[in-house]
Amino acid sequence: MGPEAAKKNWVGKPLPRKEEDRLLRGRGKFADDIKLREMLYLRFVRSPYAHAKIVSVDVSAAEALPGVVATLTGAELAPQVQPFIEIAPDPGGKIKDYALAVSKVRYQGEPVAAVVAESPSLADDAAELIQVEYEALDPVIDGEEALKDASILHEEAGTNRVWRGVFEYGDADKALKEAAYVVNIDRMHFHRFSSTPLENNVVIAQWDPKDERIYYQCNNSFPSFAIQFLAAHLQVHIDRIRVQTSDIGGSFGIKITTYPQMAVCAMASKKAGGRPVKWVETRSEHMTSSAHGNERTFRDTRVALDKNGVITAIVSRHIDDCGAYPRYEPLGCVIWSQVFPGVYRFKNARIDFSQAVTNKCPVGPNRGYSRMQHLWFLERVVDICAHELGIPPDEMRLRNYIRPEEFPYTTPNGCVYDSGDYPKMLQVAKGLIGWDDWKKKQAEARKQGRVIGIGIGTTLDSGTNNFGQSQIVNPGAPFSGNSQGANCKLDIYGEVVVAVGSCPQGQGHETTAAQVVADVLNIHPDLITVRTGFDTERNVHTGFSGTYASQFAVSGLSAVHGAAQKLKAEMKRLASSVLNTKEDDLEFGAGAQGPEVRARSTGKSINYWGLANIVNVNSAVLPVEMHDVTLNCRYIWRAPFKVPDTVKKYGSLTLTYASQLHIAVLEIDRETFIPRILDYVAVDDCGTVINPGIVEGQVYGATAHGIGAALMETCVYDAVGNMLTSTFSDYTPITAMNMPKVKYGHTETPSPHSYSGAKGMGEGGAAPIHTVSAALQDALFADGIFIDDSFNNADSLFRAMVGKEISQAKQLVRVERRT
Amino acid sequence: MAIKITGEFEVKRNPEDVFDFLTNPEKFAPLLPEFQGMSKQDETHFTVKVNVGISYIKGVADVKMELAENERPRRAQYKGQGSVAGGNVSLTAGFDLSPNGEGTKVAWQGEAQVFGRLTSVAGGLLEPLGKKQVQKLIDGLQAALI
């Protein structure tokens, strides 16, 4: 064993993922793989209407079908439960949200009844026998229209406006008055799309009548949030709810809000005498009724610029559409403000932000949640101003970027950007794509009548959020700060076992946690077992545990690091006593007997089995003063946040800010109007990298997600609220066949806010959506077309370029020139 | 998803005969495409069973019909509502009759509003299929009223 100072650093190494062997060989254990004795199967009956009164629900024919064990309706469940907790204050707080619709339905696909049967096919057949009579009501499909309250979704709230807040900093009016240019943009729109994880939602629930405990095996990706909602809803003590997850086939945030389905499965199990009940979501159910990303409209935007094109103020009115029930909302009404100025230096701004309910699928956190809409808005503002003022888009960004020497940078709303170097990222990205060559090629191609655009998207991935921001939307909300738990122990035979409170869905937590512990104990990561999945009974979770919001590298690994340090300290104490030497004489590493602690002065050592044996088995030899040593160390990491000023809407909302800079070269086919990416670069800065392979994989994944959202994936509703894209053939999720070759680049500005310098990453800040919009803008601005929507396919480009019916710059943009 | 279709045709019978035919569910209903059966609740309300087969959605739909307008011999309008796995449909079918020599000119308007998953899984098929089925109904009416 060499000296500890010469130990290998596993953090930073492209270690192959520990998870890969089982996942790639089909040996992963997913929720639907679990089969329990006497298991029943649940099927939902869903509303075909977007907005309708429920006149009657007749379950008699279904209940008469042999093999059907129980049915459930909203009217039956409502008296047995409390409505789900609403995060919003009144009037949004008055909304009564039940897992099954009680007196009316508010979106197509809303569960109205459930049937539980001995087999999935019997449940399917029985569901078709349930007769529901509806009386159609006027649907509200558009967020802006919803704010007019012509048709109210939730009568108890009395309005469709869930929340409104004005975020005002500096003196925007003064800046507008003194500006050399004011660019007015009438309307922009960020479209509704979702995530398409390989594995849909799955819930297995068992309400055990013997001890009145509820046992869940599922793939919810934020279980500690779900159990808080479930305990209050089902009126059981939270300790009586056990949630276990195993491998999860993707979530992207969309699996956070499955607690309504979890509630129905538990109540169905209770009615069925405690038999376990499994619900496996179909793809169409997932598309119509799991959760979508937020849709947002940006109105009456005014941008003040000085004579050099430096933005001095932005004023705008934003309307967020959260679908039929707020659920995780209205947190999204403030989460966007984690990145209030984006990557730019302007200090004066006023954003009047409202959120409305509409007769569409409820939204849920979706990769880049709430921030990507705002960052797309800012990138559109920058590009539109650049084009209108005749400033090249790269130069426009350099004039407006926060400068490297300004970090840590405090934003107008009090957030602290930890580190970054956006000009360097731009330089690296331009180098990788061959910016100057493409500019020449673009000019030549245009002479030939080809439509080619080059676009830049700079974005942020804010990670490890301060839940105190919930108090900005509701001062009575009981959440603030952030914490994560981990446990690190020597098992009875000396095995190093790590448990974390996250529930990874492909992020490689088992690998990165092992890397961190391996560095602490100076052993190989293969000698460390990291427990898979989440389990409330491991007792490592906190109220914020789960996998979301780009934070594991900071919060999760800080907890793991803390637990490993605690374990190491206990091992040192014990080894010092056993080896009769001082603690600073000890070194950690691996010897002939496996992992061990060794005294440098004498060469004597004790291996991990020996240490664990003394504590757990051979305890008579344990000195009394060592009786507090457990070698089983739980550590809770807490982010150093304060509750923000809820009146001024000011304070630190996120701990780390990873950044992405993408460049796309894109051509629109003159005959088919199909946009095709010719070249693409993605440069990422997530601070100190824990595992380069995992980071690169996340960048590719986020890039694919964003390109799909920009060009292929949109949730389309017709005028009466039918969702027209409930299958893959209509929604057209991106596949490997549609992906361009992505050139990957990396820059590194370590975060001063995390112990390792790492920043949370993985959401990608929706960089491709901004970048593709920018490239389309570059291609079409000369033709008087301005990209005012985040979704652009051949149809919309045809309508803009040939039909001239949408996206016409003259109608949407007006510039006041005062120089 | 709304499907709207209008048209007109001429028959040799007089408006009173045509009106009486159109407003008699026992004569009118069997002309509906894929008709399987009918039960009459009263003079203006009846339920028809029709076969539905669009894409992989197959089944029998119960459509509750009401003779909503009844102005002999000028105008008749049916309103209906039905459901099948994957969706609900609300429909109206109106007939305006005017003398045409010794016969009758029938101007008709059909509108169907489809709700539910049906619109997504079979959305592209619904409009052409709806037009085809309506044409079948009109052809049937013309043949019956010769």
Short mmCIF file of N, CA and C in Angstrom, two decimals, chain A residues 43 47-50 108 128 131-134 136 284 288 718-720 722-727 730, chain B residues 1-2 56 58 62 64 81-83 85-90 113-117 119-121 123:
data_model
loop_
_atom_site.label_atom_id
_atom_site.label_comp_id
_atom_site.label_asym_id
_atom_site.label_seq_id
_atom_site.Cartn_x
_atom_site.Cartn_y
_atom_site.Cartn_z
N ARG A 43 -57.06 -0.70 -14.07
CA ARG A 43 -57.20 0.04 -15.32
C ARG A 43 -58.06 1.27 -15.06
N SER A 47 -61.66 10.26 -19.21
CA SER A 47 -62.62 11.13 -19.87
C SER A 47 -62.26 11.37 -21.33
N PRO A 48 -63.25 11.23 -22.23
CA PRO A 48 -62.98 11.64 -23.61
C PRO A 48 -63.14 13.14 -23.78
N TYR A 49 -63.76 13.80 -22.81
CA TYR A 49 -64.02 15.24 -22.90
C TYR A 49 -62.93 16.02 -22.19
N ALA A 50 -62.69 17.23 -22.70
CA ALA A 50 -61.74 18.12 -22.03
C ALA A 50 -62.41 18.84 -20.87
N GLN A 108 -58.99 15.97 -21.20
CA GLN A 108 -59.18 14.67 -21.86
C GLN A 108 -58.14 13.69 -21.31
N GLU A 128 -64.14 -1.05 -20.18
CA GLU A 128 -65.01 -0.66 -21.30
C GLU A 128 -66.48 -0.79 -20.95
N GLN A 131 -70.04 2.75 -17.76
CA GLN A 131 -70.75 3.76 -18.55
C GLN A 131 -70.72 5.09 -17.80
N VAL A 132 -70.19 6.08 -18.47
CA VAL A 132 -70.14 7.42 -17.87
C VAL A 132 -70.93 8.36 -18.78
N GLU A 133 -71.85 9.06 -18.18
CA GLU A 133 -72.61 10.04 -18.97
C GLU A 133 -72.09 11.43 -18.62
N TYR A 134 -71.81 12.19 -19.67
CA TYR A 134 -71.24 13.52 -19.48
C TYR A 134 -72.18 14.59 -20.05
N ALA A 136 -71.29 18.08 -21.81
CA ALA A 136 -70.11 18.84 -22.25
C ALA A 136 -70.20 20.31 -21.82
N SER A 284 -50.28 5.61 -24.66
CA SER A 284 -51.27 6.66 -24.92
C SER A 284 -51.68 7.36 -23.63
N THR A 288 -51.29 11.37 -22.94
CA THR A 288 -52.43 12.25 -22.72
C THR A 288 -52.58 12.71 -21.27
N ASP A 718 -56.91 20.11 -30.24
CA ASP A 718 -57.82 20.81 -31.14
C ASP A 718 -58.70 21.77 -30.32
N ALA A 719 -59.63 22.41 -31.01
CA ALA A 719 -60.38 23.50 -30.38
C ALA A 719 -61.26 23.03 -29.22
N VAL A 720 -61.59 21.74 -29.17
CA VAL A 720 -62.43 21.27 -28.06
C VAL A 720 -61.63 20.47 -27.04
N ASN A 722 -59.35 17.94 -27.63
CA ASN A 722 -58.85 16.61 -27.97
C ASN A 722 -57.34 16.69 -28.14
N MET A 723 -56.61 15.80 -27.50
CA MET A 723 -55.17 15.77 -27.76
C MET A 723 -54.93 14.92 -28.99
N LEU A 724 -54.36 15.53 -30.00
CA LEU A 724 -54.22 14.87 -31.30
C LEU A 724 -52.90 14.13 -31.45
N THR A 725 -52.06 14.19 -30.43
CA THR A 725 -50.74 13.57 -30.53
C THR A 725 -50.53 12.58 -29.38
N SER A 726 -51.46 11.65 -29.25
CA SER A 726 -51.37 10.74 -28.11
C SER A 726 -50.66 9.44 -28.45
N THR A 727 -50.16 9.32 -29.66
CA THR A 727 -49.38 8.13 -30.01
C THR A 727 -48.03 8.58 -30.55
N ASP A 730 -47.99 10.10 -34.01
CA ASP A 730 -48.39 11.51 -34.14
C ASP A 730 -47.43 12.44 -33.41
N MET B 1 -62.52 17.54 -32.34
CA MET B 1 -62.42 17.53 -33.81
C MET B 1 -63.81 17.61 -34.41
N ALA B 2 -64.01 18.61 -35.23
CA ALA B 2 -65.34 18.81 -35.83
C ALA B 2 -65.32 18.42 -37.31
N TYR B 56 -57.75 0.40 -35.35
CA TYR B 56 -57.91 -0.78 -34.50
C TYR B 56 -59.07 -0.63 -33.52
N LYS B 58 -62.62 -1.01 -32.74
CA LYS B 58 -63.77 -1.72 -33.29
C LYS B 58 -64.75 -1.97 -32.16
N ASP B 62 -73.59 2.74 -29.14
CA ASP B 62 -74.99 3.12 -28.90
C ASP B 62 -75.10 4.61 -29.13
N LYS B 64 -77.62 7.74 -28.98
CA LYS B 64 -78.94 8.23 -28.54
C LYS B 64 -79.35 9.37 -29.47
N GLN B 81 -76.00 11.55 -29.70
CA GLN B 81 -74.78 11.44 -28.90
C GLN B 81 -74.47 9.97 -28.70
N GLY B 82 -73.23 9.60 -28.95
CA GLY B 82 -72.89 8.20 -28.83
C GLY B 82 -71.51 8.00 -28.28
N SER B 83 -71.22 6.78 -27.89
CA SER B 83 -69.88 6.51 -27.40
C SER B 83 -69.42 5.15 -27.87
N ALA B 85 -65.50 2.68 -27.59
CA ALA B 85 -64.18 2.66 -26.97
C ALA B 85 -63.29 3.69 -27.64
N GLY B 86 -62.73 4.57 -26.86
CA GLY B 86 -61.81 5.54 -27.44
C GLY B 86 -62.43 6.87 -27.75
N GLY B 87 -63.75 7.01 -27.61
CA GLY B 87 -64.27 8.33 -27.91
C GLY B 87 -65.76 8.47 -27.79
N ASN B 88 -66.17 9.72 -27.82
CA ASN B 88 -67.59 10.06 -27.84
C ASN B 88 -67.84 10.91 -29.09
N VAL B 89 -69.08 10.87 -29.57
CA VAL B 89 -69.41 11.71 -30.71
C VAL B 89 -70.73 12.40 -30.45
N SER B 90 -70.81 13.69 -30.76
CA SER B 90 -72.05 14.44 -30.75
C SER B 90 -72.33 14.83 -32.19
N GLN B 113 -69.06 16.20 -33.85
CA GLN B 113 -67.96 16.64 -32.99
C GLN B 113 -67.46 15.40 -32.27
N VAL B 114 -66.20 15.07 -32.51
CA VAL B 114 -65.66 13.84 -31.94
C VAL B 114 -64.78 14.19 -30.75
N PHE B 115 -64.93 13.43 -29.69
CA PHE B 115 -64.12 13.65 -28.48
C PHE B 115 -63.39 12.36 -28.14
N GLY B 116 -62.19 12.51 -27.62
CA GLY B 116 -61.53 11.34 -27.06
C GLY B 116 -60.36 10.85 -27.89
N ARG B 117 -59.83 9.73 -27.41
CA ARG B 117 -58.62 9.15 -27.99
C ARG B 117 -58.79 8.81 -29.47
N THR B 119 -59.81 10.56 -31.74
CA THR B 119 -59.37 11.65 -32.61
C THR B 119 -57.87 11.56 -32.88
N SER B 120 -57.16 10.99 -31.92
CA SER B 120 -55.72 10.89 -32.12
C SER B 120 -55.35 9.64 -32.90
N VAL B 121 -55.91 8.51 -32.48
CA VAL B 121 -55.50 7.27 -33.13
C VAL B 121 -56.11 7.13 -34.51
N GLY B 123 -57.53 10.08 -36.12
CA GLY B 123 -57.86 11.45 -36.53
C GLY B 123 -57.83 11.67 -38.03
#
